[in-house]
Amino acid sequence: MKWEGNRESDNVEDRRGDGGGGGGFSFGGGRSVGIGTIIVALIGSYFLGVSPTTLLNLLSGGGVPQQVQQAPAQRPPASDQPAKFVATVLADTEDTWTELFRAEGGRYVRPKLVLFSGSTPTACGTGQTATGPFYCPGDQKVYIDLSFYRLMQQRFKVSGEFAEAYVIAHEVGHHVQNLLGISDKVDAARQRASERQANALSVRLELQADCFAGVWAYHANQARSILEQGDIETALKAASAIGDDALQRQAQGHVVPDSFTHGTSEQRVRWFTKGIESGQIKGCNTFEAKQL
């Protein structure tokens, strides 16, 4: 992936070394939850890509936690190459989505990207490294512990800068959904749905974020020629590796389709491919697609 020398975003907060987010889960009103609920929340957070505390609050009948006071944001050191890469990818998504929103008569609000290690306070609860990268609509920030990229290499056997960029672009895709009002509509529908129906809605939301990541890649390459030979293959490998069926098969030896929340490997590859081949936002309407 060609990225060196491109613009870096100034919307990156570096919280690494801050000492974590205050030690564990907290809930409004002093509610308590059982260990079973905590386990469900931890598993769900892995597949949903949100903070475990957010799920715990919802499962225990509470709402989304309020914004936590945070120390003034710090910029990553100029010599930090991984942080420089992340800032450059974020800038590329900013430039791409700003133009796409402008073309439709809208205004793109740029999200913050937070680098952390261990845990960190968010408007969605305490973000944990074990959760993996996630987007919090409450503060419009993408959170990532860069050690996730080592996990991609070690557990999923996926490496390559464009695969890492895909991860960021997917989370930014959730930000786009938030700005377009899609996330709120899905959340409202999930509240009225059965567990199986709610999971199916989550799958469509996640596949659309994959498609939006592909849309970014299409336009970024058209404008700045970022793609090199083999890049698309590495991103497709990443999408395939984190399909629900692949993750469940690796973790428990079998799959439970009704519990899927992100989509199968085949579906994730298909929708990322659809985005990167067409570059069309309207082509990412997973909610009206008859076949995922």
XYZ file of C-alpha atoms in Angstrom, residues 1-239:
239
model
C 0.000 0.000 0.000
C 1.359 3.421 -0.979
C 0.880 5.855 1.870
C 4.230 7.394 2.824
C 4.272 11.136 2.274
C 0.505 11.505 2.190
C -1.360 13.819 4.539
C -1.685 12.793 8.193
C -4.840 13.495 10.149
C -4.663 15.720 13.209
C -7.690 13.900 14.670
C -5.615 11.220 16.408
C -5.500 11.023 20.214
C -2.699 9.051 21.820
C -3.762 7.634 25.188
C -1.149 4.890 25.303
C 0.571 4.928 28.649
C -2.298 6.741 30.374
C -2.715 3.881 32.817
C -6.034 2.539 31.633
C -9.614 3.540 32.172
C -10.158 3.356 35.892
C -10.409 -0.355 36.500
C -13.265 -2.375 35.195
C -16.981 -2.008 34.594
C -19.298 0.562 36.159
C -23.067 0.814 35.872
C -25.517 3.617 36.543
C -27.812 3.277 39.542
C -25.672 0.671 41.259
C -27.131 -2.226 39.291
C -25.403 -5.587 39.560
C -25.156 -8.326 36.955
C -24.295 -11.992 37.163
C -21.168 -13.624 35.761
C -23.275 -15.195 32.999
C -24.308 -11.765 31.749
C -20.709 -10.604 31.833
C -19.611 -13.606 29.756
C -22.374 -12.957 27.224
C -21.331 -9.306 27.013
C -17.662 -10.158 26.503
C -18.469 -12.634 23.738
C -20.944 -10.256 22.162
C -18.509 -7.356 22.296
C -15.926 -9.366 20.372
C -18.307 -10.052 17.520
C -20.134 -6.700 17.583
C -17.032 -4.559 17.808
C -18.317 -2.437 20.703
C -17.252 -1.971 24.302
C -18.265 -4.788 26.700
C -19.560 -2.145 29.114
C -22.003 -0.887 26.508
C -23.488 -4.379 26.180
C -23.503 -4.877 29.939
C -25.462 -1.677 30.450
C -27.967 -2.702 27.793
C -28.265 -6.255 29.117
C -28.789 -4.982 32.659
C -31.492 -2.553 31.593
C -29.440 0.622 31.524
C -28.622 3.003 28.750
C -25.344 4.010 27.174
C -22.921 5.336 29.826
C -22.334 9.055 29.941
C -19.205 10.666 28.571
C -16.217 10.204 30.866
C -13.917 13.154 31.533
C -10.606 12.660 29.774
C -7.269 14.421 30.052
C -6.273 16.759 27.190
C -5.598 14.812 24.010
C -1.979 14.039 23.163
C -0.602 13.638 19.647
C 1.499 10.554 18.815
C 5.263 11.128 18.623
C 6.424 12.130 15.146
C 8.842 9.190 15.123
C 6.096 6.605 15.790
C 5.761 4.840 12.428
C 2.683 2.700 13.259
C 0.868 5.788 14.554
C 1.956 7.711 11.443
C 0.424 4.964 9.292
C -2.861 5.078 11.208
C -2.996 8.880 10.987
C -2.378 8.728 7.237
C -5.110 6.140 6.664
C -7.512 8.181 8.787
C -6.678 11.289 6.745
C -7.384 9.353 3.555
C -10.809 8.308 4.832
C -11.465 11.941 5.795
C -10.623 13.210 2.325
C -12.651 10.483 0.619
C -15.814 10.775 2.700
C -15.689 14.584 2.713
C -15.873 14.523 -1.077
C -18.557 11.840 -1.173
C -20.761 13.698 1.315
C -20.205 16.984 -0.522
C -21.272 15.387 -3.792
C -24.599 14.518 -2.148
C -25.032 17.986 -0.650
C -24.012 16.916 2.852
C -21.196 17.654 5.270
C -18.886 14.986 6.635
C -18.008 15.298 10.310
C -14.552 13.856 10.848
C -14.270 11.293 13.645
C -11.468 11.140 16.183
C -9.279 8.045 16.329
C -7.973 7.066 19.742
C -4.854 4.947 20.238
C -4.886 3.182 23.607
C -3.401 0.226 25.408
C -5.142 -1.941 27.987
C -8.302 0.054 28.570
C -9.635 3.559 28.157
C -12.796 5.494 29.090
C -15.264 6.144 26.280
C -18.806 7.464 25.970
C -19.811 3.808 25.453
C -18.146 2.544 28.630
C -14.655 1.267 29.260
C -12.941 0.241 26.042
C -10.836 -2.887 26.392
C -7.965 -4.223 24.302
C -9.692 -7.620 24.208
C -12.663 -6.035 22.427
C -10.628 -5.242 19.345
C -11.095 -2.029 17.359
C -14.527 -0.446 17.758
C -16.503 2.704 17.042
C -18.417 4.574 19.742
C -21.293 6.668 18.372
C -21.640 8.475 21.714
C -18.405 10.412 21.196
C -17.928 9.725 17.465
C -14.525 8.151 18.021
C -12.786 5.071 16.652
C -10.758 3.191 19.270
C -7.874 0.857 18.500
C -5.086 -0.815 20.403
C -2.370 -1.331 17.806
C -1.557 -4.717 19.333
C -4.644 -5.905 17.410
C -2.496 -5.933 14.301
C -0.181 -8.465 15.953
C -3.249 -10.548 16.752
C -4.234 -10.426 13.086
C -0.844 -11.840 12.172
C -0.615 -14.434 14.936
C -4.200 -15.698 15.197
C -5.670 -14.979 11.779
C -2.456 -15.269 9.728
C -3.254 -11.960 8.046
C -0.612 -9.303 7.442
C -0.102 -6.347 5.170
C -0.680 -2.623 5.446
C -3.833 -2.590 3.344
C -5.383 -5.277 5.558
C -4.621 -3.014 8.526
C -6.105 -0.040 6.671
C -9.251 -2.090 5.988
C -9.755 -2.456 9.755
C -9.723 1.326 10.208
C -11.908 1.891 7.143
C -14.485 -0.585 8.487
C -14.769 1.307 11.784
C -14.980 4.610 9.907
C -17.770 2.928 7.943
C -19.701 2.684 11.216
C -19.139 6.407 11.697
C -20.615 7.031 8.248
C -23.632 4.919 9.236
C -23.998 7.029 12.366
C -23.900 10.282 10.396
C -26.461 8.974 7.912
C -28.836 7.941 10.704
C -28.612 4.268 9.788
C -27.238 3.167 13.162
C -30.083 4.793 15.096
C -32.690 3.117 12.904
C -31.049 -0.275 13.376
C -30.753 0.225 17.147
C -34.461 1.096 17.340
C -35.394 -1.941 15.275
C -33.217 -4.207 17.414
C -35.048 -3.082 20.545
C -38.326 -4.391 19.092
C -36.877 -7.566 17.616
C -36.227 -11.075 18.873
C -32.650 -12.097 19.541
C -32.440 -13.880 16.207
C -33.859 -10.882 14.340
C -31.567 -8.492 16.210
C -28.541 -10.567 15.238
C -29.664 -10.530 11.603
C -29.881 -6.723 11.701
C -26.380 -6.560 13.169
C -25.099 -8.694 10.305
C -26.539 -6.285 7.746
C -25.048 -3.312 9.617
C -21.598 -4.900 9.700
C -21.686 -5.977 6.062
C -22.613 -2.444 5.071
C -19.574 -1.164 6.999
C -17.462 -3.640 5.018
C -18.974 -2.293 1.814
C -18.294 1.292 2.909
C -14.667 0.298 3.544
C -14.555 -0.903 -0.058
C -16.095 2.356 -1.272
C -13.324 4.268 0.509
C -10.647 2.073 -1.076
C -12.125 2.560 -4.564
C -12.125 6.355 -4.363
C -8.804 6.602 -2.498
C -7.139 4.562 -5.200
C -8.774 6.590 -7.956
C -7.543 9.840 -6.385
C -4.179 8.839 -4.919
C -3.237 5.427 -6.406
C -2.750 3.830 -2.977
C -3.122 0.193 -4.060
C -0.227 -2.069 -4.931
C -0.229 -5.611 -6.259
C -1.622 -8.034 -3.674
C -3.259 -5.368 -1.502
C -6.843 -6.299 -2.328
C -6.069 -9.958 -1.691
C -4.769 -9.182 1.804
C -7.903 -7.182 2.634
C -10.117 -9.995 1.357
C -8.141 -12.446 3.465
C -8.711 -10.258 6.509
C -12.440 -10.027 5.799
